[in-house]
Coordinates of C-alpha atoms in Angstrom, one line a residue:
M82 CA 50.1 53.5 -73.3
N83 CA 52.7 53.2 -70.5
K84 CA 56.2 51.7 -70.8
W85 CA 55.1 48.2 -69.7
E86 CA 52.3 48.1 -72.2
H87 CA 54.7 49.0 -75.0
I88 CA 57.1 46.2 -73.9
K89 CA 54.3 43.6 -74.0
Q90 CA 53.2 44.6 -77.5
Y91 CA 56.7 44.2 -78.7
Q92 CA 57.0 40.8 -77.0
H93 CA 53.7 39.7 -78.4
F94 CA 55.4 39.7 -81.8
D95 CA 58.3 37.6 -80.3
S96 CA 60.6 40.6 -80.1
Y97 CA 63.5 40.4 -77.6
V98 CA 63.3 43.5 -75.3
F99 CA 66.2 44.9 -73.2
M100 CA 66.3 47.6 -70.7
A101 CA 68.6 50.6 -70.9
L102 CA 69.6 52.9 -68.1
P103 CA 67.4 56.0 -67.5
N104 CA 67.8 58.7 -70.2
Q105 CA 70.4 56.5 -72.0
K106 CA 70.5 54.0 -74.9
H107 CA 72.7 51.4 -73.5
N108 CA 72.5 48.4 -71.1
G109 CA 75.6 48.6 -68.9
I110 CA 75.5 45.0 -67.7
A111 CA 77.9 42.4 -69.3
G112 CA 76.3 41.4 -72.6
G113 CA 74.8 44.8 -73.2
F114 CA 71.7 44.7 -75.3
H115 CA 71.9 40.9 -75.5
N116 CA 70.3 41.0 -72.0
S117 CA 67.0 40.7 -73.8
F118 CA 63.9 38.7 -73.3
N119 CA 60.8 37.9 -75.4
K120 CA 58.8 36.9 -72.4
W121 CA 57.5 39.4 -69.9
V122 CA 58.0 37.3 -66.8
D123 CA 61.7 36.8 -67.7
L124 CA 62.3 40.5 -68.3
K125 CA 60.5 41.4 -65.0
D126 CA 62.7 38.9 -63.2
W127 CA 65.8 40.5 -64.7
I128 CA 64.7 44.0 -63.6
K129 CA 64.2 42.7 -60.0
H130 CA 67.9 41.8 -60.0
H131 CA 68.9 45.1 -61.7
S132 CA 66.8 47.8 -59.9
D133 CA 68.7 50.6 -61.6
Y134 CA 66.8 49.7 -64.8
Q135 CA 63.3 49.9 -63.3
N136 CA 62.9 53.4 -64.5
G137 CA 65.0 52.9 -67.6
N138 CA 64.5 53.1 -71.3
V139 CA 63.4 50.3 -73.6
G140 CA 65.2 48.7 -76.5
I141 CA 64.9 45.8 -78.9
D142 CA 67.7 43.4 -79.6
L143 CA 67.3 43.1 -83.4
S144 CA 70.0 40.3 -83.6
R145 CA 67.6 37.9 -81.7
S146 CA 64.3 39.3 -83.1
N147 CA 62.6 38.6 -86.4
L148 CA 62.7 42.3 -87.2
V149 CA 64.6 44.7 -89.5
V150 CA 64.5 48.5 -89.2
V151 CA 65.0 51.1 -91.8
D152 CA 66.5 54.1 -90.0
I153 CA 66.0 57.4 -91.7
D154 CA 68.0 60.2 -90.2
K155 CA 66.7 63.8 -90.1
H156 CA 69.4 65.3 -87.8
K157 CA 72.9 64.9 -89.2
H158 CA 71.8 64.0 -92.7
N159 CA 68.6 64.5 -94.8
G160 CA 67.8 60.8 -94.9
M161 CA 64.2 61.5 -95.9
A162 CA 65.4 63.3 -99.1
S163 CA 67.8 60.4 -99.8
I164 CA 65.1 57.6 -99.4
L165 CA 62.5 59.5 -101.4
S166 CA 65.1 60.0 -104.2
W167 CA 66.0 56.3 -104.0
F168 CA 62.3 55.3 -104.1
K169 CA 61.7 57.5 -107.2
T170 CA 64.8 56.0 -109.0
H171 CA 63.8 52.4 -108.1
H172 CA 60.0 52.8 -108.8
V173 CA 58.9 52.3 -105.2
A174 CA 55.8 54.2 -104.0
P175 CA 56.9 57.1 -101.9
D176 CA 54.3 56.6 -99.2
T177 CA 55.4 52.9 -98.6
I178 CA 57.0 53.8 -95.3
Q179 CA 53.7 54.6 -93.6
D180 CA 52.3 51.2 -94.5
T181 CA 54.1 49.5 -91.6
Y182 CA 54.9 50.3 -87.9
V183 CA 56.9 53.6 -87.7
E184 CA 58.4 55.5 -84.8
Q185 CA 59.8 59.0 -84.6
T186 CA 63.2 59.3 -83.0
T187 CA 64.2 62.0 -80.5
T188 CA 65.9 64.0 -83.3
G189 CA 63.0 63.8 -85.7
G190 CA 64.1 60.8 -87.7
L191 CA 62.0 57.8 -88.5
H192 CA 62.4 54.1 -87.7
A193 CA 60.3 51.8 -90.0
F194 CA 59.9 48.3 -88.6
Y195 CA 59.3 45.1 -90.7
L196 CA 58.8 41.5 -89.7
I197 CA 61.0 38.7 -91.2
P198 CA 58.7 35.8 -92.2
S199 CA 59.5 32.3 -91.0
G200 CA 62.1 30.6 -93.2
Q201 CA 63.3 33.9 -94.7
D202 CA 66.8 35.4 -94.1
K203 CA 67.2 39.0 -92.8
P204 CA 68.4 41.8 -95.0
K205 CA 72.1 42.7 -94.4
H206 CA 73.0 45.1 -91.6
V207 CA 74.3 48.2 -93.4
I208 CA 75.1 51.6 -92.0
N209 CA 74.7 54.6 -94.3
V210 CA 73.5 52.4 -97.2
I211 CA 72.5 55.7 -98.8
N212 CA 73.1 59.1 -97.2
G213 CA 71.4 59.3 -93.9
V214 CA 69.7 55.9 -94.1
D215 CA 70.7 52.6 -92.3
V216 CA 69.3 49.1 -92.6
L217 CA 69.5 47.7 -89.1
S218 CA 69.2 43.9 -88.4
E219 CA 72.0 42.9 -86.0
T220 CA 72.1 45.6 -83.3
G221 CA 70.2 47.0 -80.3
I222 CA 67.8 49.8 -81.1
T223 CA 66.0 52.2 -78.7
V224 CA 62.3 52.3 -79.0
A225 CA 59.2 54.1 -77.7
P226 CA 58.5 55.3 -75.1
S227 CA 62.1 55.9 -74.2
I228 CA 63.2 59.4 -73.3
L229 CA 66.6 61.0 -73.9
A230 CA 67.9 64.5 -73.4
E231 CA 66.8 65.4 -76.9
G232 CA 63.2 64.2 -76.5
Q233 CA 61.1 61.0 -76.6
Y234 CA 60.7 58.1 -79.0
R235 CA 57.0 58.1 -80.2
Q236 CA 54.8 55.7 -82.1
I237 CA 53.5 57.2 -85.4
T238 CA 51.5 54.1 -86.5
P239 CA 50.1 51.2 -84.4
F240 CA 52.5 48.4 -83.7
D241 CA 50.0 45.8 -85.0
K242 CA 50.3 47.6 -88.4
I243 CA 53.7 46.1 -88.8
K244 CA 54.2 44.4 -92.2
P245 CA 56.5 41.6 -93.6
V246 CA 59.7 43.0 -95.0
P247 CA 59.2 44.1 -98.6
Q248 CA 61.6 43.3 -101.4
W249 CA 62.8 46.9 -101.7
V250 CA 64.5 46.7 -98.2
Y251 CA 66.7 43.8 -99.5
D252 CA 67.4 45.7 -102.6
L253 CA 68.4 48.8 -100.6
A254 CA 70.6 46.7 -98.3
N255 CA 72.3 45.0 -101.2
G256 CA 72.7 48.2 -103.3
L257 CA 70.4 46.8 -106.0
G258 CA 67.5 48.2 -107.9
T259 CA 65.2 47.9 -110.9
E260 CA 67.8 49.4 -113.2
T261 CA 69.9 46.3 -112.8
P262 CA 67.4 43.5 -113.1
N263 CA 69.9 40.8 -114.0
N264 CA 71.6 41.4 -110.7
R265 CA 68.5 41.5 -108.5
Y266 CA 68.6 39.7 -105.2
K267 CA 66.9 36.4 -106.2
S268 CA 66.7 34.5 -103.0
K269 CA 64.0 36.6 -101.3
Y270 CA 60.4 36.7 -102.4
S271 CA 57.6 39.1 -101.8
L272 CA 54.0 38.2 -101.1
A273 CA 53.2 39.1 -104.7
D274 CA 56.0 36.8 -105.9
R275 CA 54.5 33.9 -103.9
W276 CA 51.1 34.4 -105.4
K277 CA 52.7 34.2 -108.8
M278 CA 54.3 30.9 -107.8
T279 CA 50.9 29.5 -106.9
I280 CA 49.5 30.5 -110.3
N281 CA 52.4 29.7 -112.6
G282 CA 54.5 27.2 -110.7
F283 CA 58.1 27.4 -109.6
E284 CA 60.7 28.9 -112.0
T285 CA 63.4 26.7 -113.4
G286 CA 66.6 27.5 -111.5
E287 CA 64.7 28.9 -108.6
R288 CA 62.5 25.9 -107.7
N289 CA 64.1 24.9 -104.4
N290 CA 64.4 28.5 -103.1
Q291 CA 60.8 29.3 -104.1
A292 CA 59.4 26.1 -102.7
M293 CA 61.2 26.8 -99.4
S294 CA 60.0 30.4 -99.3
L295 CA 56.4 29.4 -100.1
A296 CA 56.4 26.7 -97.4
G297 CA 57.9 28.9 -94.8
Y298 CA 55.3 31.6 -95.5
L299 CA 52.4 29.1 -95.3
F300 CA 53.7 27.7 -92.0
A301 CA 54.1 31.3 -90.7
I302 CA 50.4 32.1 -91.3
D303 CA 49.3 28.8 -89.7
V304 CA 48.1 26.8 -92.7
T305 CA 47.8 23.2 -91.7
P306 CA 50.8 20.9 -92.6
Q307 CA 48.7 18.7 -94.8
D308 CA 47.3 21.7 -96.7
I309 CA 50.8 23.1 -97.1
Y310 CA 52.0 19.9 -98.6
D311 CA 49.0 19.7 -100.9
I312 CA 49.5 23.3 -102.0
M313 CA 53.2 22.7 -102.7
Q314 CA 52.4 19.6 -104.8
S315 CA 49.8 21.5 -106.7
V316 CA 52.2 24.4 -107.4
N317 CA 54.9 22.0 -108.4
T318 CA 52.7 20.3 -111.0
R319 CA 52.2 23.7 -112.7
S320 CA 55.9 24.2 -113.0
N321 CA 57.6 23.9 -116.4
E322 CA 60.1 21.6 -114.8
P323 CA 58.5 20.2 -111.6
L324 CA 60.8 19.1 -108.8
P325 CA 61.2 15.4 -108.3
D326 CA 59.0 14.1 -105.5
H327 CA 61.9 13.3 -103.2
E328 CA 63.3 16.9 -103.6
L329 CA 59.9 18.5 -102.9
N330 CA 59.5 16.2 -99.8
T331 CA 63.0 17.3 -98.6
V332 CA 62.1 21.0 -98.9
Y333 CA 58.7 20.5 -97.2
M334 CA 60.3 18.6 -94.3
S335 CA 63.1 21.2 -93.9
A336 CA 60.5 24.0 -93.7
R337 CA 58.4 22.0 -91.3
R338 CA 61.3 21.2 -89.0
R339 CA 62.3 24.8 -88.9
E340 CA 58.8 25.9 -88.0
E341 CA 58.5 23.2 -85.3
K342 CA 61.8 24.3 -83.7
K343 CA 60.6 27.9 -83.7
R344 CA 57.3 27.0 -82.1
A345 CA 59.1 24.8 -79.5
R346 CA 61.3 27.7 -78.6
M347 CA 58.3 30.0 -78.3
S348 CA 56.5 27.4 -76.2
E349 CA 59.6 27.2 -73.9
Y350 CA 59.9 31.0 -73.5
G351 CA 56.2 31.8 -73.8
R352 CA 54.4 35.0 -74.6
D353 CA 52.5 37.3 -72.3

């Protein structure tokens, strides 16, 4: 796969790609990594006006993309030992990293990429959240097949293997874990959590957040608006304390407007 094919696969998932100078990580034009585009034709046009970047490296502007990256260092620190220890302490399967899209960095580290579902906030951007491990969500990151003096960024798993961000990434970013259940990050829900909602209804005290999370997820996987509304009503009726109809309607319309705005933006910029 050549550089341009890599770029198109990133943009297919609505990622904003920027060009770096050859053998470097940075974009030297005013705005830096914010000179990023999620449409191939726009990036190609930018390169035409900045020919020094034609043979340059590739990066993703995480601040504009629905992505978060867990950066595991193997060079300055033993980030792999740190994350495996954290997984053991917090009861996370040690092979969970390989379940998503992973790249190897030029120094032998790993970048694990996760998608942020529609309607869900990103994990916090935290450097050295544990020794040798960063949670990256608001920066520019160099990606395959970029080449530096130390070596080349390489794909380890296929990009289409990328998964929605799991709960443990939020816990890691917030310094939380299973040993402090009363302080867990309550406003983010995994796929398993959403299935529990559909079976048991929304939890008292979390009804609005859970309803918004469920609606956003259903819109993201292209369930029809009417079916989404019917599902939300059905789940609500199974709740110990159902939301009043007007509140459920407000949540539904808020999630729908958010999705419509996202799709309008995608239609404006397009995908290639």
